Coordinates of C-alpha atoms in Angstrom, one line a residue:
X1 CA -23.3 56.3 -42.5
X2 CA -26.4 54.1 -43.0
X3 CA -28.4 57.0 -44.4
X4 CA -25.6 57.7 -46.9
X5 CA -25.6 54.1 -48.0
X6 CA -29.4 54.1 -48.3
X7 CA -29.2 57.2 -50.6
X8 CA -26.7 55.4 -52.8
X9 CA -28.9 52.4 -53.2
X10 CA -31.9 54.6 -54.1
X11 CA -29.9 56.5 -56.7
X12 CA -28.6 53.3 -58.2
X13 CA -32.2 51.9 -58.5
X14 CA -33.3 54.9 -60.6
X15 CA -30.2 55.0 -62.9
X16 CA -29.2 51.3 -63.3
X17 CA -30.2 50.0 -66.8
X18 CA -31.4 46.6 -65.7
X19 CA -32.3 44.5 -62.7
X20 CA -29.3 42.1 -62.9
X21 CA -26.8 44.9 -62.4
X22 CA -28.8 46.1 -59.4
X23 CA -28.7 42.7 -57.7
X24 CA -24.9 42.5 -58.3
X25 CA -24.4 45.9 -56.7
X26 CA -26.6 45.0 -53.8
X27 CA -24.5 41.9 -53.2
X28 CA -21.3 43.9 -53.2
X29 CA -22.7 46.3 -50.6
X30 CA -24.4 43.9 -48.2
X31 CA -21.9 41.0 -48.3
X32 CA -19.2 42.9 -46.4
X33 CA -21.7 43.6 -43.6
X34 CA -22.6 40.0 -43.5
X35 CA -19.0 38.9 -43.1
X36 CA -18.4 41.6 -40.5
X37 CA -21.0 40.0 -38.2
X38 CA -20.7 36.3 -39.0
X39 CA -17.0 35.6 -39.3
X40 CA -16.0 36.7 -35.8
X41 CA -18.9 34.8 -34.3
X42 CA -17.9 31.5 -36.0
X43 CA -14.2 32.1 -35.1
X44 CA -15.2 32.8 -31.5
X45 CA -17.2 29.6 -31.3
X46 CA -14.4 27.5 -32.7
X47 CA -12.0 29.0 -30.2
X48 CA -14.3 28.3 -27.3
X49 CA -14.8 24.7 -28.2
X50 CA -11.0 24.2 -28.5
X51 CA -10.4 25.9 -25.2
X52 CA -12.9 23.7 -23.4
X53 CA -11.4 20.5 -24.8
X54 CA -7.9 21.5 -23.8
X55 CA -9.0 22.3 -20.2
X56 CA -10.8 19.0 -19.9
X57 CA -7.8 17.0 -21.0
X58 CA -5.2 18.9 -19.0
X59 CA -7.1 19.2 -15.7
X60 CA -9.3 16.5 -14.1
X61 CA -12.6 17.5 -12.5
X62 CA -11.0 17.1 -9.1
X63 CA -8.2 19.5 -8.3
X64 CA -5.7 17.0 -7.0
X65 CA -2.9 18.3 -4.8
X66 CA 0.0 16.8 -2.9
X67 CA -2.5 15.4 -0.4
X68 CA -5.2 14.2 -2.8
X69 CA -3.2 12.5 -5.5
X70 CA -1.9 9.8 -3.0
X71 CA -4.0 7.3 -1.1
X72 CA -4.2 8.0 2.7
X73 CA -5.0 4.9 4.8
X74 CA -7.8 5.2 7.4
X75 CA -6.4 4.6 10.9
X76 CA -7.4 5.3 14.5
X77 CA -4.3 6.4 16.5
X78 CA -5.0 5.4 20.1
X79 CA -1.7 6.5 21.7
X80 CA 1.7 7.9 21.0
X81 CA 4.9 8.1 23.0
X82 CA 8.3 9.8 22.2
X83 CA 11.5 7.8 22.9
X84 CA 15.2 8.0 22.0
X85 CA 15.9 6.5 18.6
X86 CA 18.6 4.3 20.2
X87 CA 16.0 2.9 22.6
X88 CA 13.2 1.9 20.1
X89 CA 14.2 -1.7 20.3
X90 CA 13.2 -1.9 23.9
X91 CA 10.4 0.6 23.9
X92 CA 8.0 -1.1 21.4
X93 CA 5.1 -2.8 23.4
X94 CA 5.1 -6.0 21.3
X95 CA 3.1 -9.2 22.0
X96 CA 5.5 -12.1 22.8
X97 CA 4.2 -14.2 19.9
X98 CA 5.4 -11.5 17.4
X99 CA 9.0 -12.0 18.4
X100 CA 11.3 -9.4 19.8
X101 CA 14.0 -6.8 19.0
X102 CA 17.3 -6.8 20.7
X103 CA 20.5 -4.8 20.6
X104 CA 23.9 -6.4 19.9
X105 CA 26.5 -4.3 21.7
X106 CA 29.5 -5.6 19.7
X107 CA 28.1 -4.6 16.3
X108 CA 25.5 -2.1 17.2
X109 CA 22.9 -4.0 15.2
X110 CA 19.3 -4.1 16.2
X111 CA 18.2 -7.7 15.6
X112 CA 14.7 -9.2 15.1
X113 CA 14.3 -12.7 16.7
X114 CA 11.1 -14.8 16.2
X115 CA 9.1 -16.2 19.1
X116 CA 10.8 -19.6 19.1
X117 CA 14.3 -18.0 19.2
X118 CA 15.6 -20.0 16.2
X119 CA 15.3 -17.4 13.4
X120 CA 16.6 -13.9 13.3
X121 CA 16.9 -11.0 10.8
X122 CA 18.9 -7.8 10.8
X123 CA 20.4 -5.2 8.4
X124 CA 24.2 -4.6 7.9
X125 CA 26.5 -3.1 5.4
X126 CA 27.7 -5.3 2.5
X127 CA 31.1 -5.1 0.9
X128 CA 30.1 -2.2 -1.3
X129 CA 28.8 -0.1 1.6
X130 CA 25.1 -0.7 0.9
X131 CA 22.8 -1.7 3.7
X132 CA 21.3 -5.1 3.1
X133 CA 19.1 -7.5 5.1
X134 CA 20.5 -10.8 6.4
X135 CA 19.0 -13.8 8.2
X136 CA 20.3 -16.5 10.4
X137 CA 19.1 -19.9 11.7
X138 CA 19.9 -21.5 15.1
X139 CA 21.4 -25.0 14.4
X140 CA 22.7 -27.1 17.2
X141 CA 22.8 -24.1 19.6
X142 CA 24.9 -22.1 17.1
X143 CA 23.8 -19.4 14.7
X144 CA 24.5 -20.1 11.0
X145 CA 26.5 -17.7 8.9
X146 CA 24.5 -14.6 7.9
X147 CA 22.7 -15.1 4.6
X148 CA 21.7 -12.1 2.5
X149 CA 18.1 -12.2 1.4
X150 CA 17.1 -11.5 -2.2
X151 CA 14.4 -9.0 -3.0
X152 CA 13.2 -8.5 -6.6
X153 CA 13.3 -5.2 -8.4
X154 CA 15.4 -2.1 -8.0
X155 CA 18.2 -2.0 -5.4
X156 CA 17.3 -0.3 -2.1
X157 CA 19.4 0.6 0.9
X158 CA 17.6 -1.6 3.4
X159 CA 17.3 -1.5 7.2
X160 CA 15.0 -2.2 10.2
X161 CA 13.5 -5.5 8.9
X162 CA 10.5 -6.8 10.8
X163 CA 9.0 -10.1 9.4
X164 CA 5.5 -11.2 10.4
X165 CA 5.0 -14.5 12.2
X166 CA 3.4 -15.9 9.0
X167 CA 6.9 -16.2 7.6
X168 CA 5.7 -14.6 4.3
X169 CA 5.3 -10.9 4.9
X170 CA 8.3 -8.6 5.5
X171 CA 8.2 -4.9 6.4
X172 CA 11.3 -2.8 6.3
X173 CA 12.6 0.8 6.0
X174 CA 14.7 1.8 3.0
X175 CA 16.5 4.9 1.6
X176 CA 16.0 5.0 -2.1
X177 CA 16.8 7.9 -4.6
X178 CA 13.2 7.9 -5.8
X179 CA 11.9 8.8 -2.3
X180 CA 12.7 12.5 -1.5
X181 CA 16.0 12.2 -3.3
X182 CA 17.2 9.6 -0.8
X183 CA 17.1 12.1 2.0
X184 CA 14.9 10.0 4.3
X185 CA 13.8 6.5 5.1
X186 CA 10.5 5.2 3.8
X187 CA 8.5 2.1 4.8
X188 CA 8.0 -0.8 2.4
X189 CA 6.4 -4.3 2.4
X190 CA 7.1 -7.4 0.3
X191 CA 6.0 -11.1 0.2
X192 CA 8.2 -14.2 0.2
X193 CA 8.1 -16.5 -2.8
X194 CA 9.2 -20.0 -1.7
X195 CA 9.5 -21.1 -5.4
X196 CA 12.3 -18.6 -6.1
X197 CA 13.4 -18.3 -2.5
X198 CA 13.3 -14.6 -2.8
X199 CA 10.9 -11.7 -2.0
X200 CA 8.7 -10.0 -4.5
X201 CA 9.0 -6.4 -5.7
X202 CA 8.7 -4.1 -2.6
X203 CA 5.8 -1.7 -2.4
X204 CA 6.0 1.6 -0.5
X205 CA 3.4 2.0 2.2
X206 CA 0.8 4.7 1.7
X207 CA 0.3 7.7 4.0
X208 CA 0.1 8.2 6.9
X209 CA 2.9 5.5 7.2
X210 CA 5.1 7.5 4.8
X211 CA 6.3 11.0 5.3
X212 CA 9.1 13.4 4.4
X213 CA 11.0 12.4 7.6
X214 CA 12.5 9.1 8.6
X215 CA 9.8 6.4 9.0
X216 CA 11.6 3.6 10.8
X217 CA 9.2 0.7 11.6
X218 CA 5.8 -0.6 10.6
X219 CA 4.7 -3.6 12.7
X220 CA 1.3 -5.3 11.9
X221 CA -0.2 -7.6 14.4
X222 CA -1.5 -10.1 11.8
X223 CA -4.0 -11.8 14.2
X224 CA -5.6 -8.5 15.2
X225 CA -6.2 -4.9 14.0
X226 CA -3.5 -3.3 16.2
X227 CA -0.5 -1.8 14.4
X228 CA 2.6 0.1 15.5
X229 CA 4.3 2.9 13.5
X230 CA 7.7 4.4 14.5
X231 CA 8.6 7.7 12.8
X232 CA 10.8 10.8 13.4
X233 CA 8.3 13.2 11.9
X234 CA 8.0 16.5 14.0
X235 CA 10.5 15.2 16.5
X236 CA 13.8 16.6 17.8
X237 CA 17.1 15.1 16.6
X238 CA 17.6 11.7 18.1
X239 CA 13.9 11.3 19.0
X240 CA 11.2 9.1 17.5
X241 CA 7.5 8.7 18.1
X242 CA 5.8 5.3 18.5
X243 CA 2.1 5.4 17.4
X244 CA -0.3 2.6 18.5
X245 CA -3.2 2.4 16.1
X246 CA -6.1 0.3 14.9
X247 CA -6.2 -0.7 11.2
X248 CA -9.2 -2.1 9.4
X249 CA -8.5 -5.2 7.3
X250 CA -8.4 -5.1 4.4
X251 CA -7.1 -1.5 4.5
X252 CA -9.5 1.3 4.0
X253 CA -8.7 4.7 2.5
X254 CA -10.1 8.2 2.9
X255 CA -12.1 9.4 0.0
X256 CA -10.3 12.3 -1.7
X257 CA -13.4 13.4 -3.5
X258 CA -15.5 13.9 -0.3
X259 CA -12.7 15.0 2.1
X260 CA -11.3 18.6 1.9
X261 CA -7.6 18.7 1.0
X262 CA -6.7 20.5 4.2
X263 CA -8.1 17.7 6.3
X264 CA -6.5 15.1 4.1
X265 CA -3.2 16.8 4.6
X266 CA -3.7 16.7 8.4
X267 CA -4.7 13.1 8.4
X268 CA -1.8 12.1 6.1
X269 CA 0.7 13.8 8.4
X270 CA -0.9 12.6 11.6
X271 CA -1.0 16.2 12.9
X272 CA -3.6 15.3 15.6
X273 CA -4.3 11.8 16.9
X274 CA -7.6 13.0 18.2
X275 CA -8.7 13.8 14.6
X276 CA -8.5 10.1 13.8
X277 CA -10.9 9.1 16.6
X278 CA -14.5 8.2 16.0
X279 CA -15.4 8.4 19.7
X280 CA -13.5 8.6 23.0
X281 CA -14.8 5.2 23.9
X282 CA -13.5 3.6 20.7
X283 CA -10.1 5.1 21.3
X284 CA -10.0 3.7 24.8
X285 CA -11.0 0.3 23.5
X286 CA -8.1 0.2 21.1
X287 CA -5.7 1.2 24.0
X288 CA -7.0 -1.6 26.2
X289 CA -6.8 -4.1 23.3
X290 CA -3.1 -3.2 22.7
X291 CA -2.3 -3.6 26.4
X292 CA -4.0 -7.0 26.5
X293 CA -1.9 -8.3 23.5
X294 CA 1.3 -7.8 25.4
X295 CA 0.2 -10.2 28.1
X296 CA -0.7 -13.0 25.7
X297 CA 1.2 -16.3 25.7
X298 CA 4.0 -16.6 23.2
X299 CA 2.6 -19.8 21.8
X300 CA -1.1 -20.5 21.4
X301 CA -2.4 -23.7 19.9
X302 CA -4.6 -23.2 16.8
X303 CA -7.8 -25.2 16.7
X304 CA -8.3 -27.1 13.4
X305 CA -10.9 -29.3 11.7
X306 CA -9.5 -31.7 9.1
X307 CA -11.9 -34.0 7.2
X308 CA -10.5 -37.5 6.7
X309 CA -13.6 -39.1 5.3
X310 CA -17.4 -38.7 5.2
X311 CA -17.7 -40.0 8.8
X312 CA -14.3 -39.1 10.3
X313 CA -13.1 -35.6 11.2
X314 CA -9.9 -34.8 13.1
X315 CA -9.8 -31.9 15.6
X316 CA -6.6 -32.7 17.5
X317 CA -3.1 -34.2 16.8
X318 CA -3.9 -37.1 19.1
X319 CA -6.3 -38.5 16.5
X320 CA -3.6 -39.1 13.9
X321 CA -2.7 -42.8 13.7
X322 CA 0.3 -42.6 11.4
X323 CA 3.7 -40.8 11.7
X324 CA 3.4 -40.0 8.0
X325 CA 0.0 -38.4 8.5
X326 CA 1.4 -36.2 11.4
X327 CA 4.4 -35.1 9.3
X328 CA 2.2 -34.3 6.3
X329 CA -0.3 -32.4 8.4
X330 CA 2.5 -30.2 9.8
X331 CA 3.4 -29.3 6.1
X332 CA -0.3 -28.8 5.4
X333 CA -0.7 -26.3 8.2
X334 CA 2.4 -24.5 7.1
X335 CA 1.1 -24.2 3.6
X336 CA -2.3 -23.0 4.9
X337 CA -0.5 -20.3 6.9
X338 CA 1.5 -19.2 3.8
X339 CA -1.7 -19.1 1.7
X340 CA -3.5 -17.0 4.3
X341 CA -0.6 -14.5 4.4
X342 CA -0.3 -14.3 0.6
X343 CA -4.0 -13.8 0.2
X344 CA -4.1 -11.1 2.8
X345 CA -1.1 -9.3 1.2
X346 CA -2.6 -9.6 -2.2
X347 CA -5.8 -8.0 -1.0
X348 CA -3.9 -5.1 0.5
X349 CA -2.1 -4.6 -2.8
X350 CA -5.5 -4.6 -4.6
X351 CA -6.9 -2.0 -2.3
X352 CA -3.8 0.2 -2.7
X353 CA -4.0 -0.3 -6.5
X354 CA -7.7 0.7 -6.5
X355 CA -6.9 3.9 -4.6
X356 CA -3.9 4.9 -6.6
X357 CA -3.1 5.8 -10.2
X358 CA -0.2 6.4 -12.6
X359 CA 3.2 5.0 -11.7
X360 CA 2.0 3.5 -8.4
X361 CA -0.4 1.3 -10.4
X362 CA 2.3 0.3 -12.8
X363 CA 4.5 -0.9 -10.0
X364 CA 1.7 -2.7 -8.2
X365 CA 0.3 -4.6 -11.2
X366 CA 3.1 -7.2 -11.6
X367 CA 3.3 -7.7 -7.8
X368 CA -0.4 -8.4 -7.6
X369 CA 0.0 -10.9 -10.5
X370 CA 2.9 -12.6 -8.7
X371 CA 0.9 -12.9 -5.5
X372 CA -2.1 -14.4 -7.3
X373 CA 0.1 -16.9 -9.2
X374 CA 1.7 -17.9 -5.9
X375 CA -1.6 -18.2 -4.2
X376 CA -3.0 -20.5 -6.9
X377 CA 0.1 -22.7 -6.6
X378 CA -0.2 -22.9 -2.8
X379 CA -3.9 -23.9 -3.1
X380 CA -3.0 -26.7 -5.6
X381 CA -0.3 -28.0 -3.2
X382 CA -2.7 -27.8 -0.2
X383 CA -5.2 -29.9 -2.0
X384 CA -2.6 -32.4 -3.0
X385 CA -1.1 -32.8 0.4
X386 CA -4.6 -33.1 2.0
X387 CA -5.2 -36.1 -0.2
X388 CA -1.8 -37.6 0.8
X389 CA -2.8 -37.2 4.5
X390 CA -6.1 -39.0 3.9
X391 CA -4.3 -41.9 2.1
X392 CA -1.7 -42.2 4.9
X393 CA -4.5 -42.3 7.6
X394 CA -6.6 -44.7 5.5
X395 CA -3.8 -47.3 5.4
X396 CA -3.9 -47.7 9.2

């Protein structure tokens, strides 16, 4: 074909009357060949660039799966025991200072009661058939009428409440339509706001505390790193497993970028407790620590150091010289306890926020703001009441 074209050009050169017509003819012959080679190349280049941009926007560098797109908390499970669900209340190895669970035969309710025996909390059905959480106070050796607690945000079907001794943090199980279509119980946490006398928006606990089965209790020993998880995952009907584990504070999470998805899945489901161990010795240390907590005294005095003036510091209640000072100091310590609990909870929310994305972050953001606002208010009140204490003691 090319030889025929070449002959045509040569013939044209010898017969064409002028150079201008020749150049026009040459353009007509060569231009189609140029387009044949250049147009597809440019089109292919544009197509490749578009394809690369589309892939980058639609798919992140990390191939997130069910087990890498949710944060998984780092834990060390020291021990596990299987019990009947109906016997959980008497099978949990709780330290006395964390209160206790009891079973009320007349109603079938499992009741939480604090270490002093004057506050209790339980879940029960309301008039509409929804499970809600109620509390009672012991007054003159008689329990007050059950008072339904208020929790901000969407309505849950609440059960299994377990408040922390700090009086601020509450863990509970709930059945909500957004969790596995309401087919199982998930664990949540919330913080009390004394200004509104209600609890903040609940936040679902991360894996491995949440699963596709009923997760019944999460109990955090606030003064230590020992935690208990009660769940029905991989258990026969009517059975539950109680895990005793160690938690770092603030919470730490496995890195989804450096941990293979298969291992993340196993850790998130707690398939093997041995997989969570660093060493056998560390696992044994956690077991012994958990056992020692059970034998601790229900009430333990907390040492304190309160500055009255440049040359006077109180380290015991006996040093207070005024009744007003003693009363105010009790309020001061209560506020300190609330501030510590709120700060700890806020830090846990921040860690969860940092290791989450999307809707989880959207839910956490206002709760973190509420905690920080409440913490600032508590610190202002603590400073004010400290000055009142110094004034009361200075008048003596």
